[in-house]
Each structure stands twice: as C-alpha cells, then as structure tokens.
Amino acid sequence: MLQQFYRDLIDEERDLSEQNRTTVLKAALLAFSNMAPNEKNHWLLEANKKR
C-alpha cells in the first residue's frame, strides 16, 4: 500500500491531467525508464526518504 503522500501526488496529477490513476502511474514509470542512471539513483534515494 502506498503512503498517503504518494496517493495525494497521484490524485493531484490525476485531477490536473484528467486521466485515471493507472495512466498517471504508467506515465511516471515511462518517464523514470527514460532517465539517465544518475538521475534514477537520485530519485530512488529521495523515495527512501519519504517512507
């Protein structure tokens, strides 16, 4: 289960984009997959801070 922080982020993007949660998550994963390795590492470290 995602923490409330992440659910709120997804819902905010869902509302702004008028897409559903699944589409927002797919877009985020596609963006992540296209990042440079050092940028991915940065965001993986940031995600660990938001537990």
mmCIF file of N, CA and C in Angstrom:
data_model
loop_
_atom_site.group_PDB
_atom_site.id
_atom_site.type_symbol
_atom_site.label_atom_id
_atom_site.label_comp_id
_atom_site.label_asym_id
_atom_site.label_seq_id
_atom_site.Cartn_x
_atom_site.Cartn_y
_atom_site.Cartn_z
ATOM 1 N N MET A 1 0.847 -1.183 0.000
ATOM 2 C CA MET A 1 0.000 0.000 0.000
ATOM 3 C C MET A 1 0.890 1.243 0.000
ATOM 4 N N LEU A 2 0.558 2.180 -0.822
ATOM 5 C CA LEU A 2 1.309 3.432 -0.872
ATOM 6 C C LEU A 2 0.942 4.331 0.297
ATOM 7 N N GLN A 3 1.934 5.065 0.778
ATOM 8 C CA GLN A 3 1.672 6.044 1.827
ATOM 9 C C GLN A 3 0.779 7.155 1.264
ATOM 10 N N GLN A 4 0.120 7.857 2.173
ATOM 11 C CA GLN A 4 -0.796 8.925 1.782
ATOM 12 C C GLN A 4 -0.105 9.977 0.922
ATOM 13 N N PHE A 5 1.156 10.280 1.216
ATOM 14 C CA PHE A 5 1.917 11.263 0.440
ATOM 15 C C PHE A 5 1.877 10.921 -1.048
ATOM 16 N N TYR A 6 2.129 9.652 -1.382
ATOM 17 C CA TYR A 6 2.166 9.226 -2.782
ATOM 18 C C TYR A 6 0.768 9.173 -3.389
ATOM 19 N N ARG A 7 -0.208 8.741 -2.619
ATOM 20 C CA ARG A 7 -1.585 8.731 -3.127
ATOM 21 C C ARG A 7 -2.040 10.148 -3.452
ATOM 22 N N ASP A 8 -1.654 11.110 -2.600
ATOM 23 C CA ASP A 8 -2.012 12.509 -2.855
ATOM 24 C C ASP A 8 -1.348 13.030 -4.127
ATOM 25 N N LEU A 9 -0.079 12.659 -4.351
ATOM 26 C CA LEU A 9 0.611 13.077 -5.579
ATOM 27 C C LEU A 9 -0.087 12.529 -6.817
ATOM 28 N N ILE A 10 -0.437 11.260 -6.763
ATOM 29 C CA ILE A 10 -1.118 10.630 -7.897
ATOM 30 C C ILE A 10 -2.466 11.296 -8.141
ATOM 31 N N ASP A 11 -3.215 11.525 -7.075
ATOM 32 C CA ASP A 11 -4.531 12.148 -7.217
ATOM 33 C C ASP A 11 -4.429 13.574 -7.750
ATOM 34 N N GLU A 12 -3.419 14.296 -7.320
ATOM 35 C CA GLU A 12 -3.226 15.664 -7.820
ATOM 36 C C GLU A 12 -2.967 15.646 -9.325
ATOM 37 N N GLU A 13 -2.096 14.756 -9.771
ATOM 38 C CA GLU A 13 -1.813 14.649 -11.207
ATOM 39 C C GLU A 13 -3.028 14.149 -11.972
ATOM 40 N N ARG A 14 -3.755 13.229 -11.365
ATOM 41 C CA ARG A 14 -4.977 12.721 -12.000
ATOM 42 C C ARG A 14 -5.951 13.866 -12.245
ATOM 43 N N ASP A 15 -6.129 14.709 -11.248
ATOM 44 C CA ASP A 15 -7.051 15.836 -11.371
ATOM 45 C C ASP A 15 -6.573 16.844 -12.411
ATOM 46 N N LEU A 16 -5.272 17.124 -12.422
ATOM 47 C CA LEU A 16 -4.727 18.096 -13.373
ATOM 48 C C LEU A 16 -4.779 17.595 -14.811
ATOM 49 N N SER A 17 -4.498 16.323 -14.994
ATOM 50 C CA SER A 17 -4.416 15.765 -16.345
ATOM 51 C C SER A 17 -5.736 15.184 -16.841
ATOM 52 N N GLU A 18 -6.688 15.017 -15.926
ATOM 53 C CA GLU A 18 -7.973 14.395 -16.247
ATOM 54 C C GLU A 18 -7.796 12.974 -16.780
ATOM 55 N N GLN A 19 -6.757 12.303 -16.297
ATOM 56 C CA GLN A 19 -6.503 10.895 -16.617
ATOM 57 C C GLN A 19 -6.794 10.071 -15.368
ATOM 58 N N ASN A 20 -6.806 8.753 -15.513
ATOM 59 C CA ASN A 20 -7.030 7.926 -14.329
ATOM 60 C C ASN A 20 -5.706 7.622 -13.630
ATOM 61 N N ARG A 21 -5.794 7.040 -12.447
ATOM 62 C CA ARG A 21 -4.592 6.763 -11.642
ATOM 63 C C ARG A 21 -3.623 5.836 -12.366
ATOM 64 N N THR A 22 -4.165 4.833 -13.044
ATOM 65 C CA THR A 22 -3.308 3.884 -13.754
ATOM 66 C C THR A 22 -2.497 4.584 -14.833
ATOM 67 N N THR A 23 -3.115 5.477 -15.568
ATOM 68 C CA THR A 23 -2.411 6.208 -16.617
ATOM 69 C C THR A 23 -1.333 7.105 -16.025
ATOM 70 N N VAL A 24 -1.634 7.739 -14.908
ATOM 71 C CA VAL A 24 -0.640 8.591 -14.241
ATOM 72 C C VAL A 24 0.560 7.757 -13.802
ATOM 73 N N LEU A 25 0.312 6.587 -13.226
ATOM 74 C CA LEU A 25 1.412 5.718 -12.794
ATOM 75 C C LEU A 25 2.211 5.194 -13.981
ATOM 76 N N LYS A 26 1.538 4.828 -15.063
ATOM 77 C CA LYS A 26 2.238 4.370 -16.265
ATOM 78 C C LYS A 26 3.140 5.473 -16.807
ATOM 79 N N ALA A 27 2.632 6.694 -16.842
ATOM 80 C CA ALA A 27 3.426 7.820 -17.337
ATOM 81 C C ALA A 27 4.653 8.054 -16.462
ATOM 82 N N ALA A 28 4.470 7.947 -15.151
ATOM 83 C CA ALA A 28 5.597 8.134 -14.232
ATOM 84 C C ALA A 28 6.654 7.057 -14.452
ATOM 85 N N LEU A 29 6.225 5.818 -14.650
ATOM 86 C CA LEU A 29 7.182 4.735 -14.894
ATOM 87 C C LEU A 29 7.892 4.900 -16.232
ATOM 88 N N LEU A 30 7.176 5.345 -17.242
ATOM 89 C CA LEU A 30 7.819 5.602 -18.536
ATOM 90 C C LEU A 30 8.856 6.718 -18.421
ATOM 91 N N ALA A 31 8.506 7.770 -17.703
ATOM 92 C CA ALA A 31 9.462 8.868 -17.502
ATOM 93 C C ALA A 31 10.690 8.370 -16.757
ATOM 94 N N PHE A 32 10.482 7.576 -15.721
ATOM 95 C CA PHE A 32 11.591 7.029 -14.941
ATOM 96 C C PHE A 32 12.478 6.147 -15.814
ATOM 97 N N SER A 33 11.874 5.352 -16.669
ATOM 98 C CA SER A 33 12.650 4.436 -17.512
ATOM 99 C C SER A 33 13.503 5.179 -18.533
ATOM 100 N N ASN A 34 13.167 6.426 -18.818
ATOM 101 C CA ASN A 34 13.928 7.218 -19.786
ATOM 102 C C ASN A 34 14.948 8.149 -19.141
ATOM 103 N N MET A 35 15.091 8.085 -17.826
ATOM 104 C CA MET A 35 16.065 8.924 -17.122
ATOM 105 C C MET A 35 17.461 8.327 -17.222
ATOM 106 N N ALA A 36 18.429 9.208 -17.103
ATOM 107 C CA ALA A 36 19.821 8.762 -17.009
ATOM 108 C C ALA A 36 20.004 8.027 -15.681
ATOM 109 N N PRO A 37 20.934 7.082 -15.630
ATOM 110 C CA PRO A 37 21.135 6.304 -14.401
ATOM 111 C C PRO A 37 21.370 7.154 -13.152
ATOM 112 N N ASN A 38 22.142 8.230 -13.272
ATOM 113 C CA ASN A 38 22.398 9.045 -12.080
ATOM 114 C C ASN A 38 21.138 9.773 -11.617
ATOM 115 N N GLU A 39 20.283 10.151 -12.555
ATOM 116 C CA GLU A 39 19.024 10.793 -12.180
ATOM 117 C C GLU A 39 18.085 9.777 -11.519
ATOM 118 N N LYS A 40 18.057 8.553 -12.037
ATOM 119 C CA LYS A 40 17.264 7.496 -11.401
ATOM 120 C C LYS A 40 17.728 7.280 -9.967
ATOM 121 N N ASN A 41 19.043 7.200 -9.780
ATOM 122 C CA ASN A 41 19.588 6.991 -8.436
ATOM 123 C C ASN A 41 19.171 8.107 -7.492
ATOM 124 N N HIS A 42 19.210 9.337 -7.989
ATOM 125 C CA HIS A 42 18.788 10.479 -7.172
ATOM 126 C C HIS A 42 17.357 10.275 -6.672
ATOM 127 N N TRP A 43 16.440 9.935 -7.572
ATOM 128 C CA TRP A 43 15.034 9.797 -7.193
ATOM 129 C C TRP A 43 14.778 8.555 -6.362
ATOM 130 N N LEU A 44 15.564 7.517 -6.562
ATOM 131 C CA LEU A 44 15.438 6.344 -5.693
ATOM 132 C C LEU A 44 15.841 6.693 -4.263
ATOM 133 N N LEU A 45 16.892 7.491 -4.126
ATOM 134 C CA LEU A 45 17.302 7.934 -2.789
ATOM 135 C C LEU A 45 16.240 8.838 -2.163
ATOM 136 N N GLU A 46 15.667 9.732 -2.955
ATOM 137 C CA GLU A 46 14.611 10.616 -2.449
ATOM 138 C C GLU A 46 13.389 9.811 -2.008
ATOM 139 N N ALA A 47 13.052 8.783 -2.763
ATOM 140 C CA ALA A 47 11.890 7.957 -2.416
ATOM 141 C C ALA A 47 12.093 7.267 -1.076
ATOM 142 N N ASN A 48 13.326 6.883 -0.779
ATOM 143 C CA ASN A 48 13.601 6.244 0.508
ATOM 144 C C ASN A 48 13.401 7.198 1.678
ATOM 145 N N LYS A 49 13.548 8.485 1.435
ATOM 146 C CA LYS A 49 13.351 9.477 2.491
ATOM 147 C C LYS A 49 11.872 9.658 2.829
ATOM 148 N N LYS A 50 10.986 9.298 1.913
ATOM 149 C CA LYS A 50 9.544 9.544 2.060
ATOM 150 C C LYS A 50 8.791 8.324 2.581
ATOM 151 N N ARG A 51 9.458 7.457 3.304
ATOM 152 C CA ARG A 51 8.804 6.227 3.777
ATOM 153 C C ARG A 51 7.707 6.503 4.735
#
